[in-house]
Amino acid sequence: MVRHIPAFRWMTAAAGALVVLVASAQAQLGSAPRSPSDTAPQMSPASPRAAVQQFLRLADAGDWEAAATALAVPSSESERQQVLARRLKQVLDQRLAIDLAALSPLASGDTLDGDLNGDRLGVIVSASGREESVRLVRVQGTPSRWLFSQATVARVDVWFAALGAPWVRERVPRALLGDGPLNLYWWQWIGIGLGIPLLVLIAWGLGALLRNLLGRIARRTVTDWDDVLLVNLRGPFRLWAAALAGTPLLSLLELNPRVNGFFAALLRGLALIALFWGLLRVIRIVQTRLQNAAWETGHGAQARTLVPLLGNFLRVTLAIIALLVALAQFGYPVGTLLAGLGIGGIAVALAAQKTVEHLFGSVSLAADNAFRVGDWVRVGTTEGEVQRIGLRSTSLRTIDRTVIRVPNGRLADDRIETFGERDRILLRTDLDVTYDTTPEQLERIRDAIEAALRAHPKIWTETVRVHVVAFTDSAVRLNVVAWFQTTEWNEFLRIRHEMYLQFMRIIRDLGSSFAFPSRTVYHVSPPDPAPPPVDG
């Protein structure tokens, strides 16, 4: 039976992962620290730090007329002072993470940064990849002031246009132009919220279209492999389609480069998850097919042992590859990580020696075919039915119905007694008869027991032994040894039960009986003493 995962379940899981990653990304991407607590008490009101802090405070309050006075606007652009101030604020929010603590608190500015004519607030990378500085210059006067330089103001329109979708920002309500989490506008967050159900619809539509087209092709083939693949790969394909459709939606939202890069990496990650998810489904299908084929050819027990073990190896390998690829997508130095593991390989090997021992133990057990799932085995003092052979341990179901997990490393080195591989089952017992049994009776009893054993249809006739082997303290002992050609324990129990009852009837009918521990005590009384002489 094939189980389907409803679309809302995997899309909800994807949305949950998106929320978690966005929350973690906020710590990575950061936001511009603008709290007054970041300023030092010794800050001069005529310093670059004070000038930027004042501009940001006025811009956040929406006082663009006052905020525009912080710009060194050329006379030709004097009528656009407020527009330039508003656009500069948006550019700074989207392209720079301003650290006020890094700006000079002195009226003279930072004289050690190599910029003798001003202070640099940060660098914006243009579309061509060139770094362009956002600078402040000191304007002499009473008192002196720090303003955004004319070169910076001249680049505001270019930077603003590079942010994308300026027509949206010019037309949406001012409330939606507010700065939200991750320095995204609120209208962009609304777009992201609307984009998620849109991705669901796109993925659902593409999945239905592809399923319809491929289903027609699959119905014309003689094999059912393609039908099973089509059903099982439905979920991975929908996730892949959602990740693929998310790229053009991101371009419509025109997110800032930092957040856009993160979401682009997230979409690539979802596409890779869909790929590895599909591969896991393929492994499961192949594993099921191999097991069914093995049952049909009479190798079901071996398939129950080797096929799941091979499937687990493939899943673990695939999970490691998926983890490394996911780390690489989010910018983690996978090569450095692997190199570090190579350098610290000895330490890793020492720390994981038990795990590696159990892993190679499972490989050894599979290669030697020591036992299979369903076999009854005895390992040391542990005895039970093999339920599962994993990568680390093997589970045994005991006769008390408890489960004991034995590490594979111990199993590979220990003595394993496998009852499932025997071709016949031994019956061995001792029959103690009383000492009042005559030798002739013993002969008849021995011959009758041997004849009863050989008359059984399941007896292995090559070896049937019934002999007197000992004289114990209270009995003459006959040893009975025979094999029955069965490998089913329950059937052997029934046979043994019947034979034991027959042994009892033979001993009874031939005039003897079973002995039990007893001891004969001979009591010898001393002779009576002679009577004393009688005096005459």
PDB file of N, CA, C and O in Angstrom, residues 302-367:
ATOM      1  N   GLN A 302      17.114 -14.391   3.455  1.00  0.00           N
ATOM      2  CA  GLN A 302      18.359 -13.666   3.217  1.00  0.00           C
ATOM      3  C   GLN A 302      18.082 -12.233   2.798  1.00  0.00           C
ATOM      4  O   GLN A 302      18.806 -11.307   3.167  1.00  0.00           O
ATOM      5  N   ALA A 303      17.025 -12.019   2.026  1.00  0.00           N
ATOM      6  CA  ALA A 303      16.681 -10.656   1.613  1.00  0.00           C
ATOM      7  C   ALA A 303      16.281  -9.803   2.796  1.00  0.00           C
ATOM      8  O   ALA A 303      16.588  -8.615   2.854  1.00  0.00           O
ATOM      9  N   ARG A 304      15.576 -10.378   3.753  1.00  0.00           N
ATOM     10  CA  ARG A 304      15.176  -9.635   4.946  1.00  0.00           C
ATOM     11  C   ARG A 304      16.376  -9.169   5.749  1.00  0.00           C
ATOM     12  O   ARG A 304      16.293  -8.233   6.536  1.00  0.00           O
ATOM     13  N   THR A 305      17.533  -9.836   5.545  1.00  0.00           N
ATOM     14  CA  THR A 305      18.742  -9.461   6.274  1.00  0.00           C
ATOM     15  C   THR A 305      19.592  -8.474   5.493  1.00  0.00           C
ATOM     16  O   THR A 305      19.977  -7.431   6.000  1.00  0.00           O
ATOM     17  N   LEU A 306      19.909  -8.786   4.235  1.00  0.00           N
ATOM     18  CA  LEU A 306      20.875  -8.009   3.471  1.00  0.00           C
ATOM     19  C   LEU A 306      20.270  -6.752   2.854  1.00  0.00           C
ATOM     20  O   LEU A 306      20.916  -5.701   2.849  1.00  0.00           O
ATOM     21  N   VAL A 307      19.061  -6.852   2.334  1.00  0.00           N
ATOM     22  CA  VAL A 307      18.478  -5.700   1.629  1.00  0.00           C
ATOM     23  C   VAL A 307      18.239  -4.516   2.564  1.00  0.00           C
ATOM     24  O   VAL A 307      18.624  -3.388   2.245  1.00  0.00           O
ATOM     25  N   PRO A 308      17.620  -4.689   3.754  1.00  0.00           N
ATOM     26  CA  PRO A 308      17.491  -3.523   4.649  1.00  0.00           C
ATOM     27  C   PRO A 308      18.831  -2.955   5.087  1.00  0.00           C
ATOM     28  O   PRO A 308      18.974  -1.741   5.226  1.00  0.00           O
ATOM     29  N   LEU A 309      19.839  -3.821   5.281  1.00  0.00           N
ATOM     30  CA  LEU A 309      21.153  -3.329   5.679  1.00  0.00           C
ATOM     31  C   LEU A 309      21.758  -2.469   4.567  1.00  0.00           C
ATOM     32  O   LEU A 309      22.299  -1.380   4.826  1.00  0.00           O
ATOM     33  N   LEU A 310      21.659  -2.924   3.323  1.00  0.00           N
ATOM     34  CA  LEU A 310      22.158  -2.133   2.205  1.00  0.00           C
ATOM     35  C   LEU A 310      21.371  -0.839   2.064  1.00  0.00           C
ATOM     36  O   LEU A 310      21.940   0.232   1.794  1.00  0.00           O
ATOM     37  N   GLY A 311      20.064  -0.915   2.255  1.00  0.00           N
ATOM     38  CA  GLY A 311      19.252   0.306   2.185  1.00  0.00           C
ATOM     39  C   GLY A 311      19.637   1.318   3.244  1.00  0.00           C
ATOM     40  O   GLY A 311      19.682   2.525   2.977  1.00  0.00           O
ATOM     41  N   ASN A 312      19.944   0.855   4.453  1.00  0.00           N
ATOM     42  CA  ASN A 312      20.373   1.770   5.513  1.00  0.00           C
ATOM     43  C   ASN A 312      21.697   2.428   5.173  1.00  0.00           C
ATOM     44  O   ASN A 312      21.902   3.618   5.430  1.00  0.00           O
ATOM     45  N   PHE A 313      22.630   1.657   4.589  1.00  0.00           N
ATOM     46  CA  PHE A 313      23.907   2.233   4.175  1.00  0.00           C
ATOM     47  C   PHE A 313      23.681   3.343   3.152  1.00  0.00           C
ATOM     48  O   PHE A 313      24.280   4.438   3.234  1.00  0.00           O
ATOM     49  N   LEU A 314      22.835   3.091   2.177  1.00  0.00           N
ATOM     50  CA  LEU A 314      22.580   4.098   1.144  1.00  0.00           C
ATOM     51  C   LEU A 314      21.903   5.335   1.733  1.00  0.00           C
ATOM     52  O   LEU A 314      22.230   6.464   1.355  1.00  0.00           O
ATOM     53  N   ARG A 315      20.994   5.147   2.667  1.00  0.00           N
ATOM     54  CA  ARG A 315      20.319   6.294   3.266  1.00  0.00           C
ATOM     55  C   ARG A 315      21.287   7.141   4.086  1.00  0.00           C
ATOM     56  O   ARG A 315      21.241   8.383   4.029  1.00  0.00           O
ATOM     57  N   VAL A 316      22.150   6.501   4.868  1.00  0.00           N
ATOM     58  CA  VAL A 316      23.123   7.254   5.664  1.00  0.00           C
ATOM     59  C   VAL A 316      24.077   8.015   4.756  1.00  0.00           C
ATOM     60  O   VAL A 316      24.379   9.196   4.982  1.00  0.00           O
ATOM     61  N   THR A 317      24.558   7.368   3.691  1.00  0.00           N
ATOM     62  CA  THR A 317      25.454   8.041   2.751  1.00  0.00           C
ATOM     63  C   THR A 317      24.754   9.225   2.106  1.00  0.00           C
ATOM     64  O   THR A 317      25.333  10.316   1.974  1.00  0.00           O
ATOM     65  N   LEU A 318      23.515   9.029   1.693  1.00  0.00           N
ATOM     66  CA  LEU A 318      22.760  10.110   1.060  1.00  0.00           C
ATOM     67  C   LEU A 318      22.519  11.254   2.035  1.00  0.00           C
ATOM     68  O   LEU A 318      22.584  12.434   1.653  1.00  0.00           O
ATOM     69  N   ALA A 319      22.261  10.951   3.302  1.00  0.00           N
ATOM     70  CA  ALA A 319      22.041  11.999   4.305  1.00  0.00           C
ATOM     71  C   ALA A 319      23.314  12.819   4.521  1.00  0.00           C
ATOM     72  O   ALA A 319      23.259  14.048   4.653  1.00  0.00           O
ATOM     73  N   ILE A 320      24.471  12.162   4.546  1.00  0.00           N
ATOM     74  CA  ILE A 320      25.731  12.894   4.716  1.00  0.00           C
ATOM     75  C   ILE A 320      25.978  13.819   3.529  1.00  0.00           C
ATOM     76  O   ILE A 320      26.353  14.989   3.689  1.00  0.00           O
ATOM     77  N   ILE A 321      25.756  13.313   2.320  1.00  0.00           N
ATOM     78  CA  ILE A 321      25.939  14.148   1.126  1.00  0.00           C
ATOM     79  C   ILE A 321      24.972  15.323   1.143  1.00  0.00           C
ATOM     80  O   ILE A 321      25.346  16.465   0.842  1.00  0.00           O
ATOM     81  N   ALA A 322      23.709  15.062   1.519  1.00  0.00           N
ATOM     82  CA  ALA A 322      22.721  16.146   1.567  1.00  0.00           C
ATOM     83  C   ALA A 322      23.119  17.205   2.588  1.00  0.00           C
ATOM     84  O   ALA A 322      22.967  18.412   2.346  1.00  0.00           O
ATOM     85  N   LEU A 323      23.635  16.792   3.739  1.00  0.00           N
ATOM     86  CA  LEU A 323      24.059  17.752   4.758  1.00  0.00           C
ATOM     87  C   LEU A 323      25.206  18.618   4.255  1.00  0.00           C
ATOM     88  O   LEU A 323      25.204  19.841   4.438  1.00  0.00           O
ATOM     89  N   LEU A 324      26.187  18.005   3.603  1.00  0.00           N
ATOM     90  CA  LEU A 324      27.322  18.773   3.084  1.00  0.00           C
ATOM     91  C   LEU A 324      26.870  19.757   2.004  1.00  0.00           C
ATOM     92  O   LEU A 324      27.317  20.906   1.977  1.00  0.00           O
ATOM     93  N   VAL A 325      25.975  19.309   1.125  1.00  0.00           N
ATOM     94  CA  VAL A 325      25.488  20.208   0.074  1.00  0.00           C
ATOM     95  C   VAL A 325      24.690  21.357   0.671  1.00  0.00           C
ATOM     96  O   VAL A 325      24.816  22.517   0.246  1.00  0.00           O
ATOM     97  N   ALA A 326      23.864  21.070   1.685  1.00  0.00           N
ATOM     98  CA  ALA A 326      23.082  22.135   2.327  1.00  0.00           C
ATOM     99  C   ALA A 326      23.998  23.150   3.011  1.00  0.00           C
ATOM    100  O   ALA A 326      23.767  24.371   2.931  1.00  0.00           O
ATOM    101  N   LEU A 327      25.033  22.686   3.691  1.00  0.00           N
ATOM    102  CA  LEU A 327      25.977  23.609   4.316  1.00  0.00           C
ATOM    103  C   LEU A 327      26.671  24.469   3.268  1.00  0.00           C
ATOM    104  O   LEU A 327      26.891  25.672   3.479  1.00  0.00           O
ATOM    105  N   ALA A 328      27.021  23.873   2.130  1.00  0.00           N
ATOM    106  CA  ALA A 328      27.672  24.643   1.072  1.00  0.00           C
ATOM    107  C   ALA A 328      26.735  25.700   0.506  1.00  0.00           C
ATOM    108  O   ALA A 328      27.174  26.806   0.152  1.00  0.00           O
ATOM    109  N   GLN A 329      25.427  25.402   0.429  1.00  0.00           N
ATOM    110  CA  GLN A 329      24.478  26.365  -0.110  1.00  0.00           C
ATOM    111  C   GLN A 329      24.369  27.609   0.757  1.00  0.00           C
ATOM    112  O   GLN A 329      24.133  28.701   0.255  1.00  0.00           O
ATOM    113  N   PHE A 330      24.572  27.469   2.056  1.00  0.00           N
ATOM    114  CA  PHE A 330      24.463  28.611   2.955  1.00  0.00           C
ATOM    115  C   PHE A 330      25.824  29.211   3.287  1.00  0.00           C
ATOM    116  O   PHE A 330      25.964  29.931   4.265  1.00  0.00           O
ATOM    117  N   GLY A 331      26.802  28.896   2.480  1.00  0.00           N
ATOM    118  CA  GLY A 331      28.077  29.583   2.576  1.00  0.00           C
ATOM    119  C   GLY A 331      29.064  29.014   3.565  1.00  0.00           C
ATOM    120  O   GLY A 331      30.104  29.626   3.810  1.00  0.00           O
ATOM    121  N   TYR A 332      28.773  27.878   4.149  1.00  0.00           N
ATOM    122  CA  TYR A 332      29.727  27.290   5.082  1.00  0.00           C
ATOM    123  C   TYR A 332      30.874  26.631   4.309  1.00  0.00           C
ATOM    124  O   TYR A 332      30.644  25.976   3.287  1.00  0.00           O
ATOM    125  N   PRO A 333      32.094  26.772   4.776  1.00  0.00           N
ATOM    126  CA  PRO A 333      33.250  26.218   4.050  1.00  0.00           C
ATOM    127  C   PRO A 333      33.335  24.706   4.208  1.00  0.00           C
ATOM    128  O   PRO A 333      34.010  24.193   5.101  1.00  0.00           O
ATOM    129  N   VAL A 334      32.654  23.993   3.325  1.00  0.00           N
ATOM    130  CA  VAL A 334      32.635  22.536   3.412  1.00  0.00           C
ATOM    131  C   VAL A 334      34.021  21.963   3.172  1.00  0.00           C
ATOM    132  O   VAL A 334      34.435  21.000   3.817  1.00  0.00           O
ATOM    133  N   GLY A 335      34.754  22.560   2.210  1.00  0.00           N
ATOM    134  CA  GLY A 335      36.111  22.081   1.951  1.00  0.00           C
ATOM    135  C   GLY A 335      37.003  22.199   3.168  1.00  0.00           C
ATOM    136  O   GLY A 335      37.776  21.286   3.493  1.00  0.00           O
ATOM    137  N   THR A 336      36.893  23.332   3.860  1.00  0.00           N
ATOM    138  CA  THR A 336      37.677  23.507   5.084  1.00  0.00           C
ATOM    139  C   THR A 336      37.248  22.508   6.148  1.00  0.00           C
ATOM    140  O   THR A 336      38.074  21.970   6.892  1.00  0.00           O
ATOM    141  N   LEU A 337      35.932  22.259   6.218  1.00  0.00           N
ATOM    142  CA  LEU A 337      35.430  21.288   7.192  1.00  0.00           C
ATOM    143  C   LEU A 337      35.982  19.896   6.915  1.00  0.00           C
ATOM    144  O   LEU A 337      36.437  19.199   7.824  1.00  0.00           O
ATOM    145  N   LEU A 338      35.958  19.483   5.644  1.00  0.00           N
ATOM    146  CA  LEU A 338      36.481  18.167   5.296  1.00  0.00           C
ATOM    147  C   LEU A 338      37.984  18.084   5.537  1.00  0.00           C
ATOM    148  O   LEU A 338      38.501  17.061   5.991  1.00  0.00           O
ATOM    149  N   ALA A 339      38.679  19.194   5.233  1.00  0.00           N
ATOM    150  CA  ALA A 339      40.122  19.201   5.494  1.00  0.00           C
ATOM    151  C   ALA A 339      40.399  19.093   6.988  1.00  0.00           C
ATOM    152  O   ALA A 339      41.325  18.399   7.418  1.00  0.00           O
ATOM    153  N   GLY A 340      39.586  19.786   7.791  1.00  0.00           N
ATOM    154  CA  GLY A 340      39.762  19.692   9.238  1.00  0.00           C
ATOM    155  C   GLY A 340      39.506  18.291   9.743  1.00  0.00           C
ATOM    156  O   GLY A 340      40.203  17.795  10.627  1.00  0.00           O
ATOM    157  N   LEU A 341      38.492  17.627   9.135  1.00  0.00           N
ATOM    158  CA  LEU A 341      38.243  16.239   9.536  1.00  0.00           C
ATOM    159  C   LEU A 341      39.410  15.343   9.151  1.00  0.00           C
ATOM    160  O   LEU A 341      39.755  14.395   9.862  1.00  0.00           O
ATOM    161  N   GLY A 342      40.051  15.656   8.001  1.00  0.00           N
ATOM    162  CA  GLY A 342      41.213  14.858   7.613  1.00  0.00           C
ATOM    163  C   GLY A 342      42.377  15.061   8.556  1.00  0.00           C
ATOM    164  O   GLY A 342      43.050  14.104   8.951  1.00  0.00           O
ATOM    165  N   ILE A 343      42.590  16.327   8.976  1.00  0.00           N
ATOM    166  CA  ILE A 343      43.692  16.591   9.899  1.00  0.00           C
ATOM    167  C   ILE A 343      43.414  15.974  11.258  1.00  0.00           C
ATOM    168  O   ILE A 343      44.286  15.393  11.900  1.00  0.00           O
ATOM    169  N   GLY A 344      42.170  16.071  11.694  1.00  0.00           N
ATOM    170  CA  GLY A 344      41.827  15.501  13.002  1.00  0.00           C
ATOM    171  C   GLY A 344      41.264  14.102  12.896  1.00  0.00           C
ATOM    172  O   GLY A 344      40.485  13.687  13.739  1.00  0.00           O
ATOM    173  N   GLY A 345      41.624  13.380  11.835  1.00  0.00           N
ATOM    174  CA  GLY A 345      41.083  12.047  11.624  1.00  0.00           C
ATOM    175  C   GLY A 345      41.416  11.084  12.742  1.00  0.00           C
ATOM    176  O   GLY A 345      40.614  10.222  13.092  1.00  0.00           O
ATOM    177  N   ILE A 346      42.627  11.238  13.298  1.00  0.00           N
ATOM    178  CA  ILE A 346      43.017  10.317  14.378  1.00  0.00           C
ATOM    179  C   ILE A 346      42.124  10.535  15.601  1.00  0.00           C
ATOM    180  O   ILE A 346      41.642   9.585  16.218  1.00  0.00           O
ATOM    181  N   ALA A 347      41.907  11.806  15.930  1.00  0.00           N
ATOM    182  CA  ALA A 347      41.058  12.097  17.092  1.00  0.00           C
ATOM    183  C   ALA A 347      39.631  11.612  16.858  1.00  0.00           C
ATOM    184  O   ALA A 347      38.996  11.039  17.749  1.00  0.00           O
ATOM    185  N   VAL A 348      39.132  11.818  15.625  1.00  0.00           N
ATOM    186  CA  VAL A 348      37.775  11.359  15.318  1.00  0.00           C
ATOM    187  C   VAL A 348      37.696   9.836  15.399  1.00  0.00           C
ATOM    188  O   VAL A 348      36.733   9.261  15.923  1.00  0.00           O
ATOM    189  N   ALA A 349      38.737   9.166  14.884  1.00  0.00           N
ATOM    190  CA  ALA A 349      38.734   7.705  14.915  1.00  0.00           C
ATOM    191  C   ALA A 349      38.763   7.180  16.345  1.00  0.00           C
ATOM    192  O   ALA A 349      38.077   6.212  16.680  1.00  0.00           O
ATOM    193  N   LEU A 350      39.557   7.837  17.204  1.00  0.00           N
ATOM    194  CA  LEU A 350      39.607   7.398  18.593  1.00  0.00           C
ATOM    195  C   LEU A 350      38.273   7.629  19.302  1.00  0.00           C
ATOM    196  O   LEU A 350      37.830   6.816  20.110  1.00  0.00           O
ATOM    197  N   ALA A 351      37.651   8.776  18.996  1.00  0.00           N
ATOM    198  CA  ALA A 351      36.384   9.088  19.657  1.00  0.00           C
ATOM    199  C   ALA A 351      35.257   8.191  19.166  1.00  0.00           C
ATOM    200  O   ALA A 351      34.341   7.871  19.920  1.00  0.00           O
ATOM    201  N   ALA A 352      35.328   7.767  17.908  1.00  0.00           N
ATOM    202  CA  ALA A 352      34.226   6.989  17.327  1.00  0.00           C
ATOM    203  C   ALA A 352      34.622   5.546  17.080  1.00  0.00           C
ATOM    204  O   ALA A 352      34.025   4.881  16.233  1.00  0.00           O
ATOM    205  N   GLN A 353      35.613   5.055  17.802  1.00  0.00           N
ATOM    206  CA  GLN A 353      36.085   3.707  17.510  1.00  0.00           C
ATOM    207  C   GLN A 353      35.012   2.653  17.777  1.00  0.00           C
ATOM    208  O   GLN A 353      34.909   1.666  17.045  1.00  0.00           O
ATOM    209  N   LYS A 354      34.200   2.841  18.817  1.00  0.00           N
ATOM    210  CA  LYS A 354      33.145   1.877  19.097  1.00  0.00           C
ATOM    211  C   LYS A 354      32.091   1.878  17.993  1.00  0.00           C
ATOM    212  O   LYS A 354      31.608   0.827  17.557  1.00  0.00           O
ATOM    213  N   THR A 355      31.724   3.106  17.541  1.00  0.00           N
ATOM    214  CA  THR A 355      30.741   3.203  16.464  1.00  0.00           C
ATOM    215  C   THR A 355      31.263   2.545  15.200  1.00  0.00           C
ATOM    216  O   THR A 355      30.545   1.804  14.518  1.00  0.00           O
ATOM    217  N   VAL A 356      32.527   2.816  14.871  1.00  0.00           N
ATOM    218  CA  VAL A 356      33.124   2.206  13.679  1.00  0.00           C
ATOM    219  C   VAL A 356      33.210   0.687  13.846  1.00  0.00           C
ATOM    220  O   VAL A 356      32.985  -0.074  12.898  1.00  0.00           O
ATOM    221  N   GLU A 357      33.532   0.236  15.060  1.00  0.00           N
ATOM    222  CA  GLU A 357      33.612  -1.200  15.321  1.00  0.00           C
ATOM    223  C   GLU A 357      32.263  -1.874  15.070  1.00  0.00           C
ATOM    224  O   GLU A 357      32.186  -2.931  14.432  1.00  0.00           O
ATOM    225  N   HIS A 358      31.182  -1.259  15.557  1.00  0.00           N
ATOM    226  CA  HIS A 358      29.856  -1.838  15.354  1.00  0.00           C
ATOM    227  C   HIS A 358      29.457  -1.783  13.879  1.00  0.00           C
ATOM    228  O   HIS A 358      28.791  -2.699  13.373  1.00  0.00           O
ATOM    229  N   LEU A 359      29.860  -0.694  13.182  1.00  0.00           N
ATOM    230  CA  LEU A 359      29.532  -0.573  11.763  1.00  0.00           C
ATOM    231  C   LEU A 359      30.195  -1.687  10.961  1.00  0.00           C
ATOM    232  O   LEU A 359      29.556  -2.360  10.148  1.00  0.00           O
ATOM    233  N   PHE A 360      31.504  -1.897  11.193  1.00  0.00           N
ATOM    234  CA  PHE A 360      32.200  -2.961  10.483  1.00  0.00           C
ATOM    235  C   PHE A 360      31.726  -4.334  10.961  1.00  0.00           C
ATOM    236  O   PHE A 360      31.790  -5.311  10.198  1.00  0.00           O
ATOM    237  N   GLY A 361      31.257  -4.418  12.199  1.00  0.00           N
ATOM    238  CA  GLY A 361      30.679  -5.664  12.669  1.00  0.00           C
ATOM    239  C   GLY A 361      29.439  -6.047  11.875  1.00  0.00           C
ATOM    240  O   GLY A 361      29.235  -7.217  11.541  1.00  0.00           O
ATOM    241  N   SER A 362      28.605  -5.061  11.565  1.00  0.00           N
ATOM    242  CA  SER A 362      27.416  -5.342  10.759  1.00  0.00           C
ATOM    243  C   SER A 362      27.792  -5.785   9.355  1.00  0.00           C
ATOM    244  O   SER A 362      27.163  -6.683   8.780  1.00  0.00           O
ATOM    245  N   VAL A 363      28.849  -5.154   8.794  1.00  0.00           N
ATOM    246  CA  VAL A 363      29.317  -5.574   7.465  1.00  0.00           C
ATOM    247  C   VAL A 363      29.831  -7.017   7.522  1.00  0.00           C
ATOM    248  O   VAL A 363      29.570  -7.832   6.629  1.00  0.00           O
ATOM    249  N   SER A 364      30.573  -7.347   8.586  1.00  0.00           N
ATOM    250  CA  SER A 364      31.098  -8.705   8.736  1.00  0.00           C
ATOM    251  C   SER A 364      29.975  -9.733   8.867  1.00  0.00           C
ATOM    252  O   SER A 364      30.023 -10.810   8.264  1.00  0.00           O
ATOM    253  N   LEU A 365      28.960  -9.416   9.650  1.00  0.00           N
ATOM    254  CA  LEU A 365      27.842 -10.346   9.814  1.00  0.00           C
ATOM    255  C   LEU A 365      27.114 -10.565   8.494  1.00  0.00           C
ATOM    256  O   LEU A 365      26.691 -11.686   8.178  1.00  0.00           O
ATOM    257  N   ALA A 366      26.953  -9.473   7.726  1.00  0.00           N
ATOM    258  CA  ALA A 366      26.270  -9.613   6.439  1.00  0.00           C
ATOM    259  C   ALA A 366      27.109 -10.416   5.451  1.00  0.00           C
ATOM    260  O   ALA A 366      26.592 -11.236   4.691  1.00  0.00           O
ATOM    261  N   ALA A 367      28.449 -10.200   5.463  1.00  0.00           N
ATOM    262  CA  ALA A 367      29.322 -10.910   4.529  1.00  0.00           C
ATOM    263  C   ALA A 367      29.389 -12.401   4.864  1.00  0.00           C
ATOM    264  O   ALA A 367      29.372 -13.256   3.972  1.00  0.00           O
TER     265      ALA A 367
END
